[in-house]
XYZ file of C-alpha atoms in Angstrom:
729
model
C 38.898 -0.789 -14.044
C 37.961 0.603 -17.464
C 40.733 -0.099 -19.930
C 41.545 2.295 -22.713
C 40.712 1.296 -26.252
C 42.382 2.038 -29.526
C 40.872 3.539 -32.659
C 41.250 0.176 -34.355
C 39.268 -1.508 -31.566
C 36.577 1.135 -31.813
C 36.288 0.502 -35.542
C 36.292 -3.241 -34.919
C 33.412 -2.856 -32.470
C 31.490 -0.741 -34.958
C 31.960 -3.263 -37.761
C 31.187 -6.340 -35.676
C 28.082 -4.719 -34.163
C 26.900 -3.631 -37.609
C 27.396 -7.166 -38.936
C 25.458 -8.572 -35.968
C 22.625 -6.115 -36.524
C 22.288 -6.995 -40.205
C 22.454 -10.732 -39.514
C 19.160 -10.689 -37.586
C 16.466 -12.175 -39.824
C 13.621 -13.002 -37.464
C 14.368 -11.951 -33.871
C 17.539 -14.037 -33.499
C 20.324 -12.886 -31.203
C 23.646 -12.746 -33.043
C 27.245 -12.225 -31.936
C 30.157 -11.477 -34.263
C 33.930 -11.176 -34.017
C 36.067 -9.733 -36.805
C 39.783 -9.459 -37.505
C 41.704 -7.682 -40.258
C 44.390 -9.599 -42.097
C 46.827 -8.838 -44.894
C 46.997 -11.365 -47.705
C 49.897 -10.914 -50.085
C 48.179 -11.635 -53.403
C 44.572 -10.774 -52.609
C 45.282 -7.626 -50.635
C 43.696 -6.931 -47.259
C 40.946 -9.152 -45.911
C 38.451 -8.877 -43.079
C 37.541 -12.231 -41.547
C 34.509 -12.638 -39.333
C 32.711 -15.338 -37.371
C 28.952 -15.225 -36.759
C 27.018 -17.277 -34.249
C 23.494 -17.181 -32.870
C 21.766 -18.398 -29.748
C 20.783 -22.013 -30.500
C 17.044 -22.287 -30.943
C 14.912 -24.641 -28.896
C 13.949 -26.566 -32.054
C 17.634 -27.206 -32.794
C 17.650 -29.813 -30.032
C 15.453 -32.042 -32.158
C 16.899 -31.342 -35.602
C 20.627 -30.905 -35.044
C 22.831 -33.967 -35.194
C 26.008 -32.072 -34.315
C 27.417 -32.768 -30.868
C 30.496 -30.540 -31.193
C 30.868 -26.887 -32.242
C 32.048 -26.422 -35.824
C 33.041 -23.526 -38.077
C 31.296 -23.520 -41.452
C 31.824 -21.462 -44.584
C 28.401 -20.690 -46.100
C 27.825 -22.254 -49.510
C 26.579 -20.362 -52.539
C 22.744 -20.429 -52.398
C 21.362 -22.881 -54.931
C 18.953 -20.269 -56.304
C 21.744 -17.777 -56.955
C 23.946 -20.434 -58.546
C 21.192 -21.351 -61.016
C 20.480 -17.693 -61.823
C 24.173 -16.948 -62.334
C 24.590 -19.889 -64.713
C 21.593 -18.754 -66.755
C 22.838 -15.153 -66.991
C 26.338 -16.222 -68.046
C 24.874 -18.384 -70.787
C 23.208 -15.285 -72.220
C 26.491 -13.380 -72.087
C 27.214 -9.706 -71.576
C 26.709 -9.667 -67.808
C 29.455 -9.080 -65.281
C 29.356 -10.142 -61.627
C 28.023 -6.797 -60.400
C 25.206 -6.807 -62.940
C 24.274 -10.405 -62.134
C 24.080 -9.635 -58.410
C 21.987 -6.534 -59.027
C 19.506 -8.367 -61.234
C 19.343 -11.294 -58.817
C 18.190 -8.969 -56.050
C 15.721 -7.057 -58.232
C 14.346 -9.790 -60.504
C 14.502 -12.844 -58.255
C 14.392 -11.875 -54.590
C 12.017 -8.927 -54.990
C 9.724 -10.904 -57.299
C 9.434 -14.156 -55.361
C 7.333 -12.673 -52.556
C 7.581 -13.428 -48.871
C 10.259 -16.091 -48.425
C 12.237 -17.279 -45.433
C 16.016 -16.974 -45.781
C 18.402 -19.216 -43.877
C 21.220 -17.695 -41.844
C 23.781 -19.448 -44.069
C 22.335 -17.960 -47.267
C 21.953 -14.580 -45.592
C 25.587 -14.417 -44.469
C 26.704 -15.455 -47.957
C 24.659 -12.628 -49.493
C 26.123 -10.055 -47.097
C 29.599 -11.277 -47.978
C 28.858 -11.210 -51.718
C 27.497 -7.660 -51.710
C 30.341 -6.286 -49.598
C 32.969 -7.985 -51.754
C 31.664 -6.103 -54.805
C 32.381 -2.604 -53.501
C 35.782 -2.363 -55.183
C 34.183 -3.242 -58.536
C 30.999 -1.178 -58.460
C 31.741 1.527 -55.897
C 30.370 2.120 -52.432
C 27.229 3.971 -53.525
C 26.006 1.061 -55.629
C 26.971 -1.456 -52.942
C 24.988 0.495 -50.356
C 21.938 0.570 -52.636
C 22.222 -3.185 -53.162
C 22.691 -3.853 -49.466
C 19.673 -1.731 -48.511
C 17.428 -3.360 -51.117
C 18.479 -6.832 -50.054
C 18.289 -6.052 -46.344
C 14.677 -4.844 -46.614
C 13.369 -8.162 -47.917
C 15.644 -10.309 -45.749
C 15.111 -8.550 -42.407
C 11.576 -7.166 -42.653
C 10.243 -9.536 -39.965
C 12.576 -8.013 -37.419
C 12.007 -4.436 -38.599
C 8.266 -4.895 -38.194
C 8.634 -5.481 -34.456
C 9.910 -1.948 -33.874
C 7.468 -0.191 -36.185
C 4.452 -1.465 -34.244
C 5.693 -0.106 -30.931
C 3.294 2.258 -29.162
C 5.666 5.200 -29.738
C 4.742 5.377 -33.439
C 1.004 5.235 -32.816
C 1.333 8.028 -30.254
C 3.464 10.163 -32.538
C 1.227 9.804 -35.586
C -2.027 10.164 -33.671
C -0.871 13.311 -31.869
C -0.169 15.259 -35.028
C -2.422 15.864 -38.059
C -1.069 15.009 -41.499
C -1.200 17.149 -44.654
C 0.926 16.448 -47.719
C 2.006 19.906 -48.900
C 5.707 20.527 -49.459
C 5.931 23.654 -51.646
C 8.727 25.306 -49.675
C 10.771 22.110 -49.393
C 10.387 21.452 -53.116
C 11.559 24.990 -53.844
C 14.703 24.431 -51.759
C 15.317 21.085 -53.469
C 14.948 22.422 -57.008
C 16.619 25.798 -56.499
C 20.029 24.397 -55.676
C 20.504 27.102 -53.063
C 22.198 26.316 -49.759
C 19.122 26.842 -47.591
C 18.574 24.750 -44.446
C 15.685 22.349 -44.951
C 14.479 23.116 -41.421
C 13.718 26.780 -40.767
C 10.778 29.010 -39.900
C 9.384 28.792 -43.403
C 9.707 25.011 -43.780
C 8.975 23.957 -40.198
C 5.420 22.783 -40.796
C 6.211 21.118 -44.121
C 9.197 19.349 -42.572
C 6.913 17.928 -39.902
C 4.335 16.774 -42.441
C 7.077 15.140 -44.512
C 8.373 13.338 -41.425
C 4.892 12.011 -40.674
C 4.476 10.894 -44.290
C 7.792 9.010 -44.223
C 6.928 7.286 -40.936
C 3.461 6.333 -42.158
C 4.842 4.988 -45.451
C 7.458 2.963 -43.582
C 4.884 1.466 -41.219
C 2.327 0.666 -43.902
C 4.968 -0.879 -46.137
C 6.263 -3.214 -43.419
C 2.727 -4.218 -42.462
C 1.914 -4.958 -46.109
C 5.067 -7.057 -46.466
C 4.097 -9.104 -43.418
C 0.565 -9.555 -44.766
C 1.589 -10.568 -48.320
C 2.409 -14.174 -47.448
C 0.632 -15.865 -50.348
C 2.433 -17.691 -53.142
C 0.148 -16.285 -55.845
C 1.032 -13.562 -58.308
C -0.900 -10.702 -56.657
C 0.665 -11.429 -53.256
C 4.156 -11.450 -54.739
C 3.508 -8.186 -56.560
C 2.138 -6.595 -53.381
C 5.231 -7.746 -51.501
C 7.531 -6.285 -54.176
C 5.807 -2.895 -54.201
C 5.691 -2.713 -50.402
C 9.390 -3.610 -50.154
C 10.270 -0.797 -52.552
C 8.303 1.678 -50.425
C 9.991 0.442 -47.244
C 13.403 0.840 -48.868
C 12.560 4.399 -49.936
C 11.084 5.502 -46.599
C 13.636 3.683 -44.456
C 16.606 5.205 -46.234
C 15.096 8.702 -46.029
C 14.438 8.302 -42.318
C 17.986 7.049 -41.857
C 19.351 10.122 -43.643
C 17.260 12.399 -41.435
C 18.691 10.621 -38.400
C 22.253 11.433 -39.468
C 21.613 15.175 -39.830
C 20.858 18.012 -37.445
C 17.462 19.006 -38.870
C 15.537 16.145 -37.256
C 17.088 16.722 -33.859
C 16.365 20.454 -34.040
C 12.787 19.807 -35.118
C 12.132 17.387 -32.273
C 13.607 19.891 -29.819
C 11.191 22.496 -31.126
C 8.147 20.292 -30.531
C 9.676 18.674 -27.438
C 6.886 19.693 -25.063
C 4.316 17.919 -27.197
C 6.402 14.731 -27.093
C 6.230 14.383 -23.320
C 3.717 11.563 -23.689
C 6.522 9.448 -25.158
C 8.731 9.897 -22.102
C 6.562 7.877 -19.721
C 7.946 4.498 -18.601
C 6.726 1.401 -20.397
C 3.807 -0.200 -18.651
C 4.193 -3.746 -17.342
C 2.539 -6.377 -19.481
C -0.153 -6.917 -16.846
C -1.279 -3.278 -16.961
C -0.742 -2.147 -20.551
C -4.484 -1.772 -20.975
C -4.609 0.804 -18.203
C -3.038 3.546 -20.272
C -5.151 6.678 -20.256
C -5.985 8.595 -23.377
C -3.178 10.893 -24.439
C -3.676 14.335 -22.945
C -2.721 17.646 -24.517
C -2.675 16.620 -28.162
C -0.974 19.327 -30.174
C -1.771 20.949 -33.489
C 1.323 22.381 -35.121
C 0.790 25.140 -37.638
C 2.361 28.240 -39.108
C 0.888 31.565 -37.969
C 1.460 34.995 -39.491
C 3.585 36.204 -36.594
C 5.501 33.187 -35.392
C 5.680 29.455 -35.569
C 4.430 27.891 -32.360
C 3.521 24.524 -30.962
C 0.206 25.191 -29.295
C -0.358 23.965 -25.749
C 3.355 23.298 -25.529
C 3.980 27.016 -25.955
C 7.396 26.375 -27.450
C 8.661 28.966 -29.963
C 10.619 27.873 -32.976
C 14.154 26.753 -32.140
C 16.570 29.027 -33.970
C 19.676 27.179 -32.862
C 22.251 25.669 -35.169
C 20.644 24.441 -38.349
C 21.799 21.672 -40.588
C 23.703 24.024 -42.870
C 25.948 25.185 -40.042
C 26.951 21.756 -38.848
C 29.610 19.487 -40.197
C 28.093 16.691 -42.315
C 27.615 13.409 -40.519
C 29.281 10.418 -42.129
C 27.951 7.601 -39.987
C 25.346 6.695 -37.376
C 28.068 6.928 -34.772
C 28.699 10.574 -35.667
C 25.046 11.291 -35.086
C 25.058 9.428 -31.800
C 28.129 11.291 -30.653
C 26.599 14.662 -31.502
C 23.402 13.754 -29.693
C 25.370 12.800 -26.629
C 27.472 15.939 -26.762
C 24.789 17.943 -25.024
C 24.375 15.505 -22.176
C 25.888 15.865 -18.745
C 29.254 14.363 -19.483
C 28.323 10.753 -18.941
C 31.575 8.803 -19.225
C 29.702 6.095 -21.061
C 28.961 8.352 -23.989
C 31.874 6.978 -25.956
C 29.468 4.317 -27.112
C 31.055 1.130 -25.845
C 31.803 -0.697 -22.637
C 34.343 -2.966 -21.124
C 32.454 -5.900 -19.660
C 31.753 -5.210 -15.998
C 31.761 -7.637 -13.131
C 28.761 -5.959 -11.537
C 25.650 -6.201 -13.724
C 23.683 -4.198 -11.202
C 25.935 -1.149 -11.335
C 24.499 1.259 -13.865
C 27.544 3.493 -13.955
C 29.769 0.526 -14.657
C 27.637 -1.704 -16.787
C 24.828 -0.044 -18.728
C 26.449 2.022 -21.442
C 25.333 3.541 -24.711
C 25.287 1.323 -27.767
C 27.608 1.649 -30.697
C 24.546 0.959 -32.789
C 20.905 1.315 -32.041
C 19.693 -2.178 -31.284
C 16.797 -4.026 -32.831
C 14.923 -5.728 -30.022
C 13.020 -8.874 -30.557
C 9.888 -9.875 -28.688
C 11.662 -11.210 -25.622
C 11.366 -9.831 -22.107
C 14.861 -8.328 -22.168
C 13.683 -5.756 -24.687
C 11.616 -3.999 -22.046
C 14.947 -2.715 -20.709
C 15.738 -1.033 -24.014
C 12.307 0.533 -24.394
C 12.315 1.676 -20.768
C 15.616 3.448 -21.415
C 14.199 5.110 -24.494
C 11.027 6.160 -22.719
C 12.786 7.477 -19.641
C 14.502 10.452 -21.255
C 13.210 13.842 -22.243
C 10.531 13.592 -24.908
C 12.536 14.764 -27.897
C 15.562 12.598 -27.015
C 13.290 9.602 -26.490
C 11.717 10.161 -29.890
C 15.094 10.678 -31.553
C 16.476 7.435 -30.137
C 13.322 5.587 -31.091
C 13.496 6.853 -34.677
C 17.081 5.631 -34.878
C 15.884 2.285 -33.568
C 13.342 2.066 -36.392
C 16.049 2.215 -39.047
C 18.912 0.586 -37.166
C 19.526 -1.841 -40.023
C 19.823 1.018 -42.525
C 22.298 2.589 -40.104
C 24.233 -0.678 -39.930
C 24.301 -1.050 -43.706
C 25.647 2.477 -44.145
C 28.263 1.978 -41.449
C 29.533 -1.245 -43.012
C 29.896 0.244 -46.461
C 31.472 3.473 -45.168
C 33.871 1.910 -42.666
C 34.887 -1.133 -44.703
C 38.314 -0.575 -46.246
C 39.588 -4.113 -46.829
C 39.613 -5.626 -50.303
C 37.684 -8.762 -49.397
C 35.411 -10.052 -46.662
C 35.476 -13.675 -45.503
C 32.620 -14.708 -43.214
C 32.032 -17.992 -41.402
C 29.393 -19.325 -39.031
C 30.016 -21.012 -35.696
C 27.446 -23.750 -35.150
C 27.174 -24.423 -31.436
C 25.953 -27.831 -30.281
C 22.327 -27.961 -29.120
C 21.710 -27.565 -25.405
C 20.148 -30.494 -23.583
C 16.920 -30.294 -21.619
C 18.269 -31.922 -18.460
C 18.486 -29.605 -15.500
C 19.456 -30.095 -11.892
C 16.373 -29.773 -9.715
C 16.243 -27.090 -7.061
C 16.039 -29.848 -4.424
C 19.478 -31.044 -5.512
C 20.742 -27.494 -5.790
C 19.923 -26.747 -2.147
C 20.718 -30.196 -0.789
C 22.744 -30.268 2.418
C 25.705 -31.977 0.730
C 25.545 -29.885 -2.463
C 28.614 -27.953 -3.528
C 26.745 -26.146 -6.287
C 25.110 -23.375 -4.281
C 26.861 -21.202 -1.682
C 25.550 -21.540 1.853
C 26.429 -18.003 2.813
C 27.479 -14.662 1.360
C 30.150 -12.093 2.126
C 27.887 -9.285 0.964
C 26.868 -6.742 3.628
C 23.306 -7.213 4.799
C 22.971 -10.620 3.198
C 20.383 -12.876 4.726
C 22.127 -15.960 6.045
C 19.417 -18.483 5.362
C 20.375 -22.120 5.546
C 19.940 -24.061 2.344
C 17.465 -26.314 4.133
C 15.288 -23.288 4.941
C 15.370 -22.133 1.340
C 14.423 -25.625 0.162
C 11.480 -25.751 2.584
C 10.280 -22.353 1.419
C 10.394 -23.280 -2.262
C 8.757 -26.638 -1.533
C 5.880 -24.913 0.242
C 5.326 -22.631 -2.744
C 5.668 -25.255 -5.463
C 3.337 -27.686 -3.673
C 0.774 -25.000 -2.820
C -2.527 -24.538 -4.645
C -0.954 -21.874 -6.841
C -3.000 -22.639 -9.967
C -6.355 -22.031 -8.312
C -4.934 -19.073 -6.406
C -3.533 -17.552 -9.582
C -6.803 -18.125 -11.453
C -8.856 -16.351 -8.801
C -6.335 -13.537 -8.485
C -6.431 -12.952 -12.235
C -10.230 -13.098 -12.255
C -10.339 -10.513 -9.466
C -7.751 -8.340 -11.199
C -9.677 -8.365 -14.495
C -12.902 -7.359 -12.764
C -11.121 -4.704 -10.698
C -9.471 -3.160 -13.765
C -12.843 -3.068 -15.488
C -14.315 -1.223 -12.510
C -11.524 1.348 -12.591
C -11.915 1.912 -16.324
C -15.666 2.092 -16.760
C -17.368 3.206 -13.547
C -20.555 1.934 -15.163
C -23.749 1.077 -13.334
C -22.875 -2.610 -13.156
C -19.851 -2.020 -10.931
C -21.607 -3.699 -7.994
C -21.656 -7.025 -9.856
C -18.003 -6.678 -10.766
C -17.125 -5.663 -7.225
C -18.884 -8.767 -5.914
C -16.662 -10.877 -8.215
C -13.576 -9.266 -6.756
C -14.725 -9.795 -3.171
C -15.649 -13.420 -3.827
C -12.274 -14.269 -5.382
C -10.244 -12.424 -2.758
C -12.224 -14.037 0.059
C -11.468 -17.478 -1.372
C -7.767 -16.622 -1.496
C -7.804 -15.489 2.125
C -9.585 -18.656 3.262
C -8.155 -21.321 0.957
C -4.745 -20.401 -0.474
C -1.579 -22.073 0.726
C 0.776 -19.976 -1.413
C 3.215 -18.086 0.834
C 2.299 -14.438 1.286
C -0.980 -14.537 -0.612
C -3.247 -14.987 2.392
C -1.865 -11.817 3.987
C -2.242 -9.822 0.776
C -5.845 -10.960 0.417
C -6.504 -9.848 3.993
C -5.070 -6.410 3.182
C -7.440 -6.114 0.220
C -10.480 -7.125 2.263
C -9.528 -4.574 4.892
C -9.730 -1.862 2.222
C -13.099 -3.258 1.124
C -14.573 -2.598 4.567
C -15.284 0.946 3.396
C -18.013 2.060 1.027
C -17.295 1.165 -2.609
C -17.758 4.732 -3.819
C -15.290 5.992 -1.196
C -12.766 3.349 -2.246
C -12.975 4.283 -5.918
C -12.603 7.966 -5.083
C -9.369 7.379 -3.166
C -6.311 6.736 -5.402
C -4.320 5.366 -2.465
C -6.904 2.682 -1.742
C -7.420 1.700 -5.385
C -3.657 1.517 -5.848
C -3.305 -0.715 -2.800
C -5.908 -3.150 -4.131
C -4.280 -3.241 -7.573
C -0.813 -3.757 -6.092
C -1.893 -6.650 -3.873
C -3.796 -8.421 -6.654
C -0.785 -8.219 -8.953
C 1.443 -9.315 -6.117
C -0.604 -12.492 -5.607
C -0.521 -13.270 -9.333
C 3.233 -12.677 -9.535
C 4.056 -14.838 -6.509
C 2.114 -17.696 -8.111
C 4.064 -17.128 -11.331
C 7.378 -17.353 -9.469
C 6.539 -20.681 -7.876
C 5.109 -21.944 -11.149
C 8.449 -21.216 -12.788
C 10.317 -23.046 -10.040
C 8.240 -26.163 -10.671
C 9.626 -26.548 -14.209
C 11.925 -29.565 -14.522
C 13.262 -29.135 -18.088
C 15.826 -26.556 -19.126
C 14.470 -24.206 -21.794
C 17.272 -21.668 -21.881
C 20.132 -21.465 -24.328
C 23.850 -21.085 -24.741
C 24.233 -17.375 -25.390
C 26.199 -16.562 -28.508
C 28.586 -14.072 -26.894
C 29.421 -16.633 -24.201
C 30.270 -19.199 -26.880
C 32.569 -16.805 -28.734
C 34.162 -15.337 -25.617
C 35.041 -18.681 -24.068
C 36.483 -20.001 -27.340
C 38.688 -16.930 -27.699
C 39.850 -16.990 -24.066
C 40.197 -20.673 -23.139
C 43.805 -21.932 -23.438
C 44.462 -24.864 -25.732
C 45.166 -27.723 -23.345
C 45.152 -31.464 -23.508
C 42.152 -31.523 -21.180
C 40.027 -30.309 -24.102
C 41.425 -32.371 -27.003
C 38.159 -32.393 -28.939
C 38.155 -28.587 -29.024
C 41.872 -27.919 -29.542
C 41.755 -27.116 -33.266
C 38.710 -24.863 -32.896
C 40.237 -23.067 -29.909
C 43.475 -22.471 -31.799
C 41.605 -21.078 -34.792
C 39.360 -18.775 -32.757
C 42.167 -17.284 -30.719
C 43.316 -15.147 -33.631
C 40.438 -12.851 -32.678
C 40.791 -10.132 -30.066
C 38.687 -8.796 -27.240
C 35.952 -7.112 -29.284
C 32.582 -8.883 -29.571
C 29.749 -7.243 -31.478
C 26.186 -8.252 -30.647
C 22.796 -7.574 -32.175
C 21.556 -6.490 -28.758
C 23.162 -5.733 -25.451
C 24.474 -8.553 -23.274
C 22.628 -10.076 -20.343
C 24.143 -9.744 -16.831
C 25.384 -13.352 -16.900
C 27.339 -12.887 -20.132
C 28.562 -9.470 -19.004
C 29.947 -10.992 -15.824
C 31.466 -13.901 -17.747
C 33.184 -11.564 -20.212
C 34.575 -9.514 -17.331
C 36.411 -12.444 -15.738
C 37.766 -14.119 -18.866
C 40.349 -12.500 -21.128
C 41.359 -13.219 -24.733
C 44.575 -15.180 -25.153
C 45.885 -12.543 -27.571
C 45.409 -9.416 -25.410
C 44.967 -10.273 -21.733
C 42.429 -7.433 -21.380
C 38.681 -7.697 -20.680
C 36.328 -8.082 -23.596
C 34.922 -4.966 -25.236
C 31.150 -5.077 -25.830
C 28.276 -2.738 -26.672
C 26.888 -2.705 -23.142
C 24.345 -4.712 -21.190
C 20.754 -4.796 -20.051
C 19.509 -5.844 -16.615
C 17.339 -8.872 -17.320
C 18.788 -12.238 -16.307
C 17.532 -14.935 -18.650
C 17.890 -18.681 -18.397
C 21.230 -19.659 -19.912
C 24.080 -22.123 -19.638
C 27.808 -22.323 -20.338
C 29.633 -24.312 -23.029
C 31.457 -27.535 -22.178
C 34.874 -26.008 -22.799
C 34.467 -23.358 -20.064
C 37.258 -23.775 -17.477
C 36.036 -25.074 -14.144
C 37.337 -22.146 -12.116
C 35.307 -19.788 -14.325
C 32.160 -21.829 -13.711
C 32.846 -21.747 -9.986
C 33.291 -17.968 -9.988
C 30.038 -17.398 -11.877
C 28.070 -19.665 -9.559
C 29.474 -17.919 -6.522
C 28.633 -14.506 -7.976
C 25.035 -15.243 -8.925
C 24.476 -17.674 -6.078
C 25.118 -14.907 -3.577
C 22.732 -12.571 -5.406
C 20.138 -15.315 -5.553
C 20.491 -16.020 -1.849
C 19.829 -12.349 -1.128
C 16.746 -12.234 -3.352
C 15.296 -15.460 -1.949
C 15.751 -14.099 1.559
C 13.887 -10.933 0.610
C 11.095 -12.983 -0.939
C 10.838 -15.165 2.158
C 10.434 -12.054 4.291
C 8.086 -10.309 1.875
C 5.767 -13.315 1.797
C 5.799 -13.504 5.613
C 7.099 -17.052 5.403
C 10.078 -16.272 7.630
C 10.774 -13.674 10.344
C 12.569 -10.488 9.334
C 15.548 -11.373 11.508
C 17.125 -14.792 11.461
C 20.214 -16.239 13.105
C 21.490 -19.420 11.479
C 22.759 -22.205 13.631
C 26.487 -22.397 14.238
C 28.422 -23.948 11.401
C 25.539 -23.838 8.943
C 27.467 -21.557 6.618
C 30.593 -23.654 6.411
C 31.366 -24.259 2.749
C 34.757 -25.105 1.378
C 34.807 -23.134 -1.849
C 37.813 -25.087 -3.085
C 35.792 -28.288 -2.935
C 33.495 -26.825 -5.582
C 36.216 -27.277 -8.171
C 37.615 -30.502 -6.753
C 34.322 -32.394 -6.794
C 32.990 -31.028 -10.081
C 33.187 -33.466 -13.018
C 33.835 -31.866 -16.391
C 30.599 -33.138 -17.897
C 28.422 -31.513 -15.213
C 29.498 -27.927 -15.809
C 26.591 -27.151 -18.084
C 23.849 -28.384 -15.778
C 25.266 -26.669 -12.737
C 25.107 -23.141 -14.118
C 21.609 -23.652 -15.465
C 19.631 -23.891 -12.200
C 21.263 -20.828 -10.676
C 20.524 -18.718 -13.745
C 17.013 -20.166 -14.067
C 16.164 -19.402 -10.446
C 17.797 -16.006 -10.685
C 15.920 -15.102 -13.870
C 12.592 -16.110 -12.329
C 13.135 -14.119 -9.150
C 14.803 -11.044 -10.637
C 12.060 -10.721 -13.253
C 9.685 -10.077 -10.348
C 12.065 -7.967 -8.282
C 9.375 -5.341 -7.727
C 7.808 -7.753 -5.230
C 10.794 -7.294 -2.965
C 10.517 -3.517 -2.684
């Protein structure tokens, strides 16, 4: 059931998501909750709590064993600068902050900023808007954000979309018509038949400046004077180009322009290639020259005439990134998710229920989950894909503008939730599937579920983990590398490369003990019975060889992952916040009672720097805030299950429900893998009574201090298997 939301909740989601986006310094994942309060003397106040996924290194450095709420201290560097400026006299708080950003932060070169100092700076800048006005606060926030968050911004700028876009279109820096419009003061649309080509060249120039500036900032890591000066100049260029690109994203001209050249952007609408085959991408076909002819403006090869639809002068001005998103979605086919937010869904596999548009464009880090976001971008029509991607490039500029525009309270008070580090201990899969284990369901109610006994699953995993997977994987990768080289080059030495492939595949057929790999090797050798030239000329045969080689490598990867004995996942930040807000204050959790009471002033809205994983989405769908009793409201979710755990204060019945949910999915996937690898017959009838599990005993026999380790193995196994779900098709 999708609950209705209020305007205040929508604004709360926008603010919390914008805060989370701006809090990302170097690929962290951040979650934020906010609440508006009225303080008699100080006026209105917005309070917020930030938290991040604990890092793996925190296990060694953190001494905290309990979660705590901290108020960030004034950075020592700012305190010293402020004291010096006040000694000189004549400087107010706004002027001191402005000079600190320009003269200290911009001049000190590439420096790492802690999350505590970063949150304090965000709070300081936002608390000055009443004094200096929103325009000045936005300028300050953008300048600061560029040097604080450039590591994360650089991830997006190097995506293949930009290289494709810039390489497909020639660049010339001539803007006579645009300059005339700018200086004339006339109300002429900046995108029309006369300015079309210049608009495109300006767009390319902005993108190129933005990319080069971020790359220069990342390269200027030295502590010497020239490196610091290079960093300062590059940061100024990034600020200029990023803000301009953000402004283009909030108007109609960019959308109309991309629609006009949409046919030439089709190369950007292809799905992202898997990591194992990124090098297979063919050269871009149908590169387009865009130019202005005497008769009409055309995109050659695309054959698309100039789009004379609504121009930017006819549309209502856009005040926020959300307005732009809403207008973009207005032309779609009435997707109910276009309102830009989602109530957490209990079914992470249901696209209609679970994968919804973001309130903000996310800023993916370099983790596997980000493939989901790029696949979504690349799957749409070319111009929409490019438009979304350009918004992604400047998502932090969008977030900064949204915060300054939407913020109406007099003061902002921000704190940081420090979660305790997660231990490395993890229940082994042997224990998980043990006959007397209550941690993993022995059967599933789901239609078509494979009713494997836990003992059969344990035997299957044992056979794979103990197999010669390293040598099998090495030979499969060697064969795959040689095979890909054959497909790319077709050079005269293909016979030598082909012999390498045959030798490796023959060894796999004769020597491997990894389930399913022997059969796949036999399928490859059957294809190789034909003449090599005939094989290479037949796409079906070459595809079959490629598929089977990747299949062998992926199966070895799965079993390699199952052999890991230490937990390397994390406590996801939205799970930490959600459980603190929803868990009742009871005597059973005395060590958390004060924190629980303090956190339960917050409602059901959780903003995140990227969309939630299926585990957190499911968790947030079955817990409800103490204050509202309604499901949590989030940005949406992606499909990748990553290794994660639950906090100690999670109620036992919630842990049980999560394990049952993902345990049943895992049972289904393992059964499919067992069949796909030919380890087990396609039809199987379990012995009588093998599926008898008292679900109530799961809660009865579960000690409080084992909740964390019990969720870990299920999510670890699930993440390993679902990340290779293409093997099961």
